[in-house]
Tab-separated table of N, CA, C and O in Angstrom:
chain	number	residue	atom	x	y	z
A	1	MET	N	42.905	-187.733	197.063
A	1	MET	CA	43.209	-186.907	195.925
A	1	MET	C	44.494	-186.026	196.230
A	1	MET	O	44.534	-185.612	197.308
A	2	THR	N	45.314	-186.018	195.326
A	2	THR	CA	46.549	-185.279	195.385
A	2	THR	C	46.350	-183.723	195.345
A	2	THR	O	45.157	-183.409	194.847
A	3	LYS	N	47.327	-183.037	195.795
A	3	LYS	CA	47.108	-181.558	195.632
A	3	LYS	C	47.075	-181.144	194.223
A	3	LYS	O	46.215	-180.242	193.779
A	4	GLU	N	47.878	-181.758	193.407
A	4	GLU	CA	47.819	-181.593	191.902
A	4	GLU	C	46.395	-181.828	191.396
A	4	GLU	O	45.786	-180.945	190.543
A	5	GLU	N	45.791	-182.857	191.731
A	5	GLU	CA	44.518	-183.318	191.251
A	5	GLU	C	43.479	-182.259	191.724
A	5	GLU	O	42.487	-181.883	191.080
A	6	HIS	N	43.548	-181.871	193.035
A	6	HIS	CA	42.802	-180.898	193.542
A	6	HIS	C	42.759	-179.545	192.854
A	6	HIS	O	41.725	-178.970	192.584
A	7	ILE	N	43.927	-179.108	192.541
A	7	ILE	CA	44.147	-177.880	191.775
A	7	ILE	C	43.475	-178.015	190.393
A	7	ILE	O	42.742	-177.121	189.970
A	8	LYS	N	43.735	-179.088	189.747
A	8	LYS	CA	43.109	-179.243	188.453
A	8	LYS	C	41.546	-179.258	188.579
A	8	LYS	O	40.823	-178.617	187.694
A	9	ASP	N	41.141	-179.898	189.653
A	9	ASP	CA	39.640	-179.903	189.783
A	9	ASP	C	39.101	-178.520	190.078
A	9	ASP	O	38.043	-178.179	189.530
A	10	ILE	N	39.714	-177.723	190.780
A	10	ILE	CA	39.297	-176.366	191.035
A	10	ILE	C	39.313	-175.605	189.780
A	10	ILE	O	38.281	-174.889	189.554
A	11	VAL	N	40.300	-175.630	188.908
A	11	VAL	CA	40.248	-174.919	187.664
A	11	VAL	C	39.158	-175.507	186.613
A	11	VAL	O	38.551	-174.629	186.204
A	12	ASN	N	39.138	-176.768	186.551
A	12	ASN	CA	38.143	-177.340	185.715
A	12	ASN	C	36.806	-177.039	186.153
A	12	ASN	O	35.855	-176.683	185.316
A	13	THR	N	36.463	-177.032	187.465
A	13	THR	CA	35.127	-176.588	188.031
A	13	THR	C	34.835	-175.190	187.616
A	13	THR	O	33.703	-174.771	187.227
A	14	PHE	N	35.893	-174.324	187.923
A	14	PHE	CA	35.690	-172.947	187.503
A	14	PHE	C	35.195	-172.747	185.931
A	14	PHE	O	34.251	-172.115	185.617
A	15	PHE	N	35.970	-173.389	185.079
A	15	PHE	CA	35.618	-173.197	183.701
A	15	PHE	C	34.310	-173.733	183.424
A	15	PHE	O	33.545	-173.153	182.504
A	16	ARG	N	33.857	-174.941	184.009
A	16	ARG	CA	32.533	-175.473	183.597
A	16	ARG	C	31.469	-174.505	184.133
A	16	ARG	O	30.500	-174.277	183.374
A	17	ASP	N	31.569	-174.076	185.326
A	17	ASP	CA	30.605	-173.125	185.918
A	17	ASP	C	30.559	-171.811	185.112
A	17	ASP	O	29.532	-171.295	184.871
A	18	TYR	N	31.808	-171.175	184.894
A	18	TYR	CA	31.860	-169.904	184.158
A	18	TYR	C	31.197	-170.016	182.786
A	18	TYR	O	30.459	-169.218	182.333
A	19	THR	N	31.550	-171.144	182.106
A	19	THR	CA	31.020	-171.349	180.697
A	19	THR	C	29.579	-171.623	180.721
A	19	THR	O	28.836	-170.964	179.880
A	20	ARG	N	29.084	-172.299	181.655
A	20	ARG	CA	27.612	-172.438	181.864
A	20	ARG	C	26.907	-171.154	182.129
A	20	ARG	O	25.988	-170.750	181.476
A	21	GLN	N	27.463	-170.311	182.940
A	21	GLN	CA	26.826	-168.969	183.308
A	21	GLN	C	26.815	-168.140	182.032
A	21	GLN	O	25.804	-167.534	181.740
A	22	VAL	N	27.962	-168.104	181.328
A	22	VAL	CA	28.084	-167.231	180.080
A	22	VAL	C	27.031	-167.735	179.026
A	22	VAL	O	26.333	-166.919	178.483
A	23	THR	N	27.053	-169.031	178.745
A	23	THR	CA	26.178	-169.496	177.670
A	23	THR	C	24.753	-169.294	178.011
A	23	THR	O	23.927	-169.018	177.143
A	24	LEU	N	24.388	-169.556	179.258
A	24	LEU	CA	22.983	-169.412	179.644
A	24	LEU	C	22.557	-167.942	179.495
A	24	LEU	O	21.514	-167.461	178.986
A	25	ALA	N	23.483	-166.999	179.887
A	25	ALA	CA	23.085	-165.572	179.750
A	25	ALA	C	23.121	-165.081	178.384
A	25	ALA	O	22.291	-164.297	177.877
A	26	GLU	N	23.996	-165.619	177.495
A	26	GLU	CA	24.118	-165.204	176.107
A	26	GLU	C	23.133	-165.938	175.135
A	26	GLU	O	22.630	-165.289	174.143
A	27	THR	N	22.829	-167.163	175.459
A	27	THR	CA	22.080	-167.851	174.421
A	27	THR	C	20.826	-168.579	175.021
A	27	THR	O	19.961	-168.991	174.342
A	28	GLY	N	20.757	-168.606	176.309
A	28	GLY	CA	19.666	-169.287	177.041
A	28	GLY	C	19.836	-170.874	177.081
A	28	GLY	O	18.979	-171.600	177.338
A	29	LYS	N	21.022	-171.277	176.572
A	29	LYS	CA	21.283	-172.781	176.464
A	29	LYS	C	22.587	-173.054	177.289
A	29	LYS	O	23.463	-172.198	177.507
A	30	THR	N	22.681	-174.321	177.654
A	30	THR	CA	23.942	-174.842	178.343
A	30	THR	C	24.937	-175.144	177.298
A	30	THR	O	24.641	-175.268	176.086
A	31	PRO	N	26.243	-175.185	177.753
A	31	PRO	CA	27.280	-175.516	176.732
A	31	PRO	C	27.003	-176.815	175.985
A	31	PRO	O	27.271	-176.898	174.751
A	32	GLU	N	26.517	-177.750	176.673
A	32	GLU	CA	26.202	-179.066	175.934
A	32	GLU	C	25.130	-178.935	174.852
A	32	GLU	O	25.059	-179.779	173.956
A	33	GLN	N	24.272	-177.943	174.973
A	33	GLN	CA	23.156	-177.758	173.972
A	33	GLN	C	23.694	-176.974	172.788
A	33	GLN	O	22.881	-176.864	171.809
A	34	LEU	N	24.882	-176.375	172.809
A	34	LEU	CA	25.300	-175.539	171.731
A	34	LEU	C	26.259	-176.303	170.787
A	34	LEU	O	26.987	-177.146	171.184
A	35	GLU	N	26.253	-175.929	169.515
A	35	GLU	CA	27.167	-176.357	168.600
A	35	GLU	C	28.513	-175.743	168.955
A	35	GLU	O	28.645	-174.591	169.417
A	36	PRO	N	29.573	-176.400	168.604
A	36	PRO	CA	30.958	-175.923	168.957
A	36	PRO	C	31.078	-174.416	168.540
A	36	PRO	O	31.674	-173.612	169.223
A	37	ARG	N	30.656	-174.077	167.242
A	37	ARG	CA	30.852	-172.748	166.821
A	37	ARG	C	30.093	-171.653	167.709
A	37	ARG	O	30.597	-170.628	168.005
A	38	MET	N	28.909	-172.041	168.112
A	38	MET	CA	28.132	-171.172	168.961
A	38	MET	C	28.760	-170.984	170.311
A	38	MET	O	28.772	-169.967	170.951
A	39	LEU	N	29.228	-172.137	170.776
A	39	LEU	CA	29.899	-172.042	172.141
A	39	LEU	C	31.214	-171.101	172.065
A	39	LEU	O	31.461	-170.388	172.871
A	40	LYS	N	31.968	-171.281	170.972
A	40	LYS	CA	33.134	-170.609	170.875
A	40	LYS	C	32.828	-169.041	170.715
A	40	LYS	O	33.453	-168.267	171.304
A	41	GLN	N	31.894	-168.685	170.045
A	41	GLN	CA	31.470	-167.313	169.796
A	41	GLN	C	30.972	-166.798	171.048
A	41	GLN	O	31.312	-165.576	171.347
A	42	ALA	N	30.126	-167.420	171.800
A	42	ALA	CA	29.700	-166.828	173.118
A	42	ALA	C	30.753	-166.627	174.078
A	42	ALA	O	30.892	-165.665	174.674
A	43	MET	N	31.797	-167.520	174.041
A	43	MET	CA	32.927	-167.374	174.962
A	43	MET	C	33.932	-166.276	174.514
A	43	MET	O	34.519	-165.532	175.293
A	44	LEU	N	34.083	-166.140	173.149
A	44	LEU	CA	34.995	-165.040	172.644
A	44	LEU	C	34.442	-163.733	173.059
A	44	LEU	O	35.221	-162.740	173.111
A	45	GLU	N	33.240	-163.545	173.265
A	45	GLU	CA	32.663	-162.258	173.531
A	45	GLU	C	32.961	-161.880	174.986
A	45	GLU	O	32.848	-160.745	175.523
A	46	HIS	N	33.499	-162.884	175.767
A	46	HIS	CA	33.839	-162.710	177.220
A	46	HIS	C	35.314	-163.030	177.438
A	46	HIS	O	35.747	-163.133	178.571
A	47	TYR	N	36.102	-163.071	176.286
A	47	TYR	CA	37.450	-163.479	176.347
A	47	TYR	C	38.290	-162.513	177.434
A	47	TYR	O	39.026	-163.173	178.203
A	48	GLU	N	38.107	-161.171	177.451
A	48	GLU	CA	38.876	-160.404	178.315
A	48	GLU	C	38.445	-160.470	179.709
A	48	GLU	O	39.161	-159.945	180.570
A	49	GLU	N	37.338	-161.099	180.030
A	49	GLU	CA	36.826	-161.127	181.429
A	49	GLU	C	37.241	-162.481	182.158
A	49	GLU	O	37.126	-162.566	183.377
A	50	VAL	N	37.725	-163.407	181.317
A	50	VAL	CA	37.897	-164.789	181.968
A	50	VAL	C	39.009	-164.783	183.020
A	50	VAL	O	38.810	-165.358	184.126
A	51	ALA	N	40.206	-164.145	182.716
A	51	ALA	CA	41.277	-164.131	183.726
A	51	ALA	C	40.861	-163.504	185.030
A	51	ALA	O	41.192	-164.110	186.026
A	52	ALA	N	40.297	-162.318	184.938
A	52	ALA	CA	39.862	-161.737	186.308
A	52	ALA	C	38.800	-162.649	186.989
A	52	ALA	O	38.875	-162.656	188.235
A	53	ALA	N	37.803	-163.144	186.259
A	53	ALA	CA	36.808	-163.952	186.947
A	53	ALA	C	37.544	-165.198	187.477
A	53	ALA	O	37.157	-165.587	188.655
A	54	PHE	N	38.416	-165.787	186.779
A	54	PHE	CA	39.178	-166.948	187.278
A	54	PHE	C	39.822	-166.654	188.588
A	54	PHE	O	39.702	-167.390	189.572
A	55	HIS	N	40.597	-165.569	188.642
A	55	HIS	CA	41.476	-165.259	189.725
A	55	HIS	C	40.564	-165.045	190.945
A	55	HIS	O	40.793	-165.575	192.118
A	56	SER	N	39.490	-164.268	190.715
A	56	SER	CA	38.490	-163.968	191.878
A	56	SER	C	37.870	-165.326	192.395
A	56	SER	O	37.736	-165.469	193.641
A	57	ALA	N	37.587	-166.189	191.464
A	57	ALA	CA	36.857	-167.431	191.886
A	57	ALA	C	37.658	-168.490	192.523
A	57	ALA	O	37.157	-169.193	193.452
A	58	VAL	N	38.969	-168.553	192.193
A	58	VAL	CA	39.724	-169.576	192.621
A	58	VAL	C	40.724	-169.246	193.626
A	58	VAL	O	41.434	-170.210	194.301
A	59	PHE	N	41.075	-168.032	193.899
A	59	PHE	CA	42.136	-167.489	194.739
A	59	PHE	C	42.036	-168.114	196.149
A	59	PHE	O	42.889	-168.795	196.630
A	60	LEU	N	40.901	-167.939	196.825
A	60	LEU	CA	40.706	-168.541	198.213
A	60	LEU	C	40.586	-170.063	198.132
A	60	LEU	O	41.143	-170.676	199.192
A	61	LYS	N	40.108	-170.617	197.103
A	61	LYS	CA	39.921	-172.085	196.960
A	61	LYS	C	41.344	-172.754	196.986
A	61	LYS	O	41.615	-173.732	197.541
A	62	ILE	N	42.215	-172.221	196.052
A	62	ILE	CA	43.626	-172.670	196.013
A	62	ILE	C	44.387	-172.433	197.262
A	62	ILE	O	45.148	-173.384	197.683
A	63	ALA	N	44.166	-171.265	197.891
A	63	ALA	CA	44.842	-170.976	199.151
A	63	ALA	C	44.429	-172.008	200.188
A	63	ALA	O	45.339	-172.565	200.880
A	64	ALA	N	43.146	-172.348	200.201
A	64	ALA	CA	42.716	-173.311	201.260
A	64	ALA	C	43.250	-174.679	200.975
A	64	ALA	O	43.505	-175.382	201.800
A	65	ALA	N	43.210	-175.009	199.674
A	65	ALA	CA	43.682	-176.326	199.341
A	65	ALA	C	45.304	-176.447	199.716
A	65	ALA	O	45.724	-177.667	200.027
A	66	ASN	N	45.883	-175.446	199.886
A	66	ASN	CA	47.266	-175.443	200.281
A	66	ASN	C	47.616	-175.077	201.680
A	66	ASN	O	48.714	-174.751	202.119
A	67	GLY	N	46.499	-175.127	202.402
A	67	GLY	CA	46.737	-174.839	203.882
A	67	GLY	C	46.732	-173.417	204.363
A	67	GLY	O	47.207	-173.162	205.475
A	68	LEU	N	46.499	-172.500	203.407
A	68	LEU	CA	46.638	-170.979	203.844
A	68	LEU	C	45.232	-170.553	204.252
A	68	LEU	O	44.254	-170.940	203.554
A	69	SER	N	45.124	-169.779	205.289
A	69	SER	CA	43.850	-169.344	205.722
A	69	SER	C	43.734	-167.854	205.414
A	69	SER	O	44.284	-166.994	206.205
A	70	LEU	N	43.348	-167.498	204.270
A	70	LEU	CA	43.011	-166.198	203.854
A	70	LEU	C	41.480	-165.902	203.829
A	70	LEU	O	40.706	-166.890	203.675
A	71	SER	N	41.167	-164.659	204.249
A	71	SER	CA	39.687	-164.576	204.392
A	71	SER	C	39.074	-163.567	203.260
A	71	SER	O	37.833	-163.505	203.095
A	72	THR	N	39.963	-162.882	202.439
A	72	THR	CA	39.493	-162.007	201.465
A	72	THR	C	40.223	-162.181	200.107
A	72	THR	O	41.428	-162.494	200.239
A	73	VAL	N	39.580	-161.847	199.124
A	73	VAL	CA	40.135	-161.867	197.743
A	73	VAL	C	40.557	-160.500	197.487
A	73	VAL	O	39.810	-159.566	197.481
A	74	PRO	N	41.866	-160.296	197.204
A	74	PRO	CA	42.478	-159.012	196.772
A	74	PRO	C	41.692	-158.453	195.453
A	74	PRO	O	41.256	-159.273	194.769
A	75	ASP	N	41.563	-157.142	195.345
A	75	ASP	CA	40.949	-156.675	194.230
A	75	ASP	C	41.591	-156.975	192.819
A	75	ASP	O	40.962	-157.366	191.952
A	76	ASP	N	42.921	-156.728	192.738
A	76	ASP	CA	43.635	-157.115	191.508
A	76	ASP	C	44.690	-158.098	191.756
A	76	ASP	O	45.751	-157.790	192.248
A	77	ILE	N	44.250	-159.316	191.521
A	77	ILE	CA	45.132	-160.491	191.741
A	77	ILE	C	46.191	-160.558	190.623
A	77	ILE	O	45.843	-160.595	189.456
A	78	THR	N	47.407	-160.584	190.972
A	78	THR	CA	48.472	-160.796	189.896
A	78	THR	C	48.858	-162.191	189.887
A	78	THR	O	48.602	-162.992	190.714
A	79	PRO	N	49.627	-162.446	188.782
A	79	PRO	CA	50.184	-163.860	188.567
A	79	PRO	C	51.071	-164.116	189.813
A	79	PRO	O	51.099	-165.256	190.279
A	80	GLU	N	51.882	-163.145	190.314
A	80	GLU	CA	52.694	-163.478	191.474
A	80	GLU	C	51.883	-163.865	192.651
A	80	GLU	O	52.256	-164.719	193.562
A	81	MET	N	50.698	-163.248	192.912
A	81	MET	CA	49.837	-163.607	193.968
A	81	MET	C	49.353	-165.011	193.884
A	81	MET	O	49.196	-165.778	194.737
A	82	MET	N	48.998	-165.315	192.623
A	82	MET	CA	48.466	-166.809	192.343
A	82	MET	C	49.604	-167.781	192.607
A	82	MET	O	49.412	-168.781	193.104
A	83	ARG	N	50.923	-167.327	192.284
A	83	ARG	CA	52.018	-168.209	192.532
A	83	ARG	C	52.159	-168.370	194.061
A	83	ARG	O	52.503	-169.495	194.468
A	84	THR	N	51.989	-167.394	194.756
A	84	THR	CA	52.215	-167.455	196.131
A	84	THR	C	51.129	-168.432	196.765
A	84	THR	O	51.445	-169.198	197.620
A	85	VAL	N	49.845	-168.363	196.394
A	85	VAL	CA	48.899	-169.194	197.062
A	85	VAL	C	48.957	-170.670	196.498
A	85	VAL	O	48.485	-171.546	197.072
A	86	CYS	N	49.647	-170.771	195.362
A	86	CYS	CA	49.926	-172.145	194.877
A	86	CYS	C	51.032	-172.961	195.815
A	86	CYS	O	51.162	-174.091	195.618
A	87	VAL	N	51.840	-172.057	196.538
A	87	VAL	CA	52.818	-172.545	197.407
A	87	VAL	C	54.077	-173.005	196.754
A	87	VAL	O	55.077	-172.640	197.093
A	88	THR	N	53.878	-173.905	195.756
A	88	THR	CA	55.126	-174.477	194.966
A	88	THR	C	55.076	-174.163	193.569
A	88	THR	O	54.001	-173.870	192.914
A	89	GLU	N	56.180	-174.110	192.960
A	89	GLU	CA	56.264	-173.815	191.561
A	89	GLU	C	55.474	-175.003	190.711
A	89	GLU	O	54.815	-174.704	189.826
A	90	SER	N	55.565	-176.114	191.293
A	90	SER	CA	55.006	-177.357	190.664
A	90	SER	C	53.449	-177.158	190.657
A	90	SER	O	52.750	-177.440	189.659
A	91	LEU	N	52.841	-176.718	191.800
A	91	LEU	CA	51.395	-176.586	191.819
A	91	LEU	C	50.879	-175.299	190.973
A	91	LEU	O	49.876	-175.374	190.391
A	92	PHE	N	51.718	-174.328	190.898
A	92	PHE	CA	51.511	-173.217	190.071
A	92	PHE	C	51.470	-173.634	188.664
A	92	PHE	O	50.495	-173.311	187.897
A	93	SER	N	52.445	-174.414	188.160
A	93	SER	CA	52.575	-174.927	186.834
A	93	SER	C	51.290	-175.830	186.575
A	93	SER	O	50.771	-175.825	185.514
A	94	THR	N	50.879	-176.577	187.539
A	94	THR	CA	49.693	-177.487	187.402
A	94	THR	C	48.452	-176.598	187.102
A	94	THR	O	47.668	-176.889	186.251
A	95	MET	N	48.348	-175.512	187.951
A	95	MET	CA	47.132	-174.653	187.682
A	95	MET	C	47.309	-173.991	186.338
A	95	MET	O	46.212	-173.890	185.621
A	96	VAL	N	48.469	-173.500	185.955
A	96	VAL	CA	48.539	-172.788	184.681
A	96	VAL	C	48.251	-173.713	183.537
A	96	VAL	O	47.565	-173.404	182.543
A	97	GLU	N	48.667	-174.955	183.561
A	97	GLU	CA	48.505	-175.943	182.477
A	97	GLU	C	46.904	-176.316	182.460
A	97	GLU	O	46.405	-176.408	181.424
A	98	ALA	N	46.332	-176.483	183.534
A	98	ALA	CA	44.823	-176.729	183.589
A	98	ALA	C	44.139	-175.579	182.999
A	98	ALA	O	43.156	-175.737	182.168
A	99	TYR	N	44.564	-174.391	183.395
A	99	TYR	CA	43.890	-173.160	182.730
A	99	TYR	C	44.078	-173.142	181.250
A	99	TYR	O	43.135	-172.969	180.505
A	100	ARG	N	45.233	-173.424	180.796
A	100	ARG	CA	45.512	-173.476	179.364
A	100	ARG	C	44.623	-174.484	178.565
A	100	ARG	O	44.130	-174.274	177.584
A	101	GLN	N	44.682	-175.697	179.187
A	101	GLN	CA	43.845	-176.757	178.563
A	101	GLN	C	42.323	-176.384	178.376
A	101	GLN	O	41.785	-176.631	177.439
A	102	ASN	N	41.786	-175.858	179.508
A	102	ASN	CA	40.425	-175.351	179.398
A	102	ASN	C	40.251	-174.229	178.447
A	102	ASN	O	39.236	-174.265	177.795
A	103	PHE	N	41.109	-173.280	178.475
A	103	PHE	CA	40.816	-172.060	177.596
A	103	PHE	C	41.011	-172.543	176.157
A	103	PHE	O	40.168	-172.123	175.293
A	104	PHE	N	42.058	-173.411	175.811
A	104	PHE	CA	42.154	-173.846	174.517
A	104	PHE	C	41.070	-174.755	173.956
A	104	PHE	O	40.524	-174.595	172.862
A	105	ALA	N	40.388	-175.471	174.895
A	105	ALA	CA	39.197	-176.263	174.584
A	105	ALA	C	38.080	-175.358	174.248
A	105	ALA	O	37.367	-175.524	173.270
A	106	LEU	N	37.916	-174.206	174.930
A	106	LEU	CA	36.807	-173.278	174.619
A	106	LEU	C	37.050	-172.645	173.328
A	106	LEU	O	36.092	-172.411	172.550
A	107	LEU	N	38.376	-172.337	172.962
A	107	LEU	CA	38.573	-171.871	171.591
A	107	LEU	C	38.239	-172.768	170.528
A	107	LEU	O	38.150	-172.315	169.405
A	108	GLN	N	38.208	-173.965	170.785
A	108	GLN	CA	37.825	-175.102	169.836
A	108	GLN	C	36.317	-175.379	170.042
A	108	GLN	O	35.833	-176.209	169.325
A	109	GLY	N	35.687	-174.721	170.861
A	109	GLY	CA	34.271	-174.788	171.041
A	109	GLY	C	33.818	-176.042	171.825
A	109	GLY	O	32.742	-176.651	171.629
A	110	LYS	N	34.690	-176.406	172.763
A	110	LYS	CA	34.597	-177.597	173.662
A	110	LYS	C	34.794	-177.294	175.104
A	110	LYS	O	35.260	-176.161	175.329
A	111	THR	N	34.255	-178.065	175.917
A	111	THR	CA	34.603	-177.943	177.308
A	111	THR	C	35.184	-179.241	177.857
A	111	THR	O	35.177	-180.252	177.224
A	112	ILE	N	35.852	-179.132	178.924
A	112	ILE	CA	36.745	-180.203	179.542
A	112	ILE	C	35.774	-180.853	180.603
A	112	ILE	O	35.197	-180.197	181.283
C-alpha cells in the first residue's frame, strides 16, 4: 500500500466510524439502514463537530504513517499542524481531497 493509499484509508475509516457513531446515537440505526435524507439530516446536526473530531482521530495515525513518533494529540490542531504530519504537500493534498470526497458524500446522504 502506498502512503497516498494509506492516508486515504485513514480518512475513509474515520468517516465510516464517525458516521456510524453519529447515526447510531441519533437514530439507533447504522448509515446503511438509513435513507439518504435521514443520513444527511443526522450528519448535518453534527456538521460543526466533524473537523475537530477528524483532527483528533487521525493526527497520530497520519504522523505514524509518515514515520513520525508523536505520543500526544495537541488540543487545537491547526491545518498547518496537519500539513506538518503529512510531511509532503502531496500527502497533505491527498488527505484534503479524501476529506472533501467523504464530506460531500455525506452532504448527499451517502458514505464512501
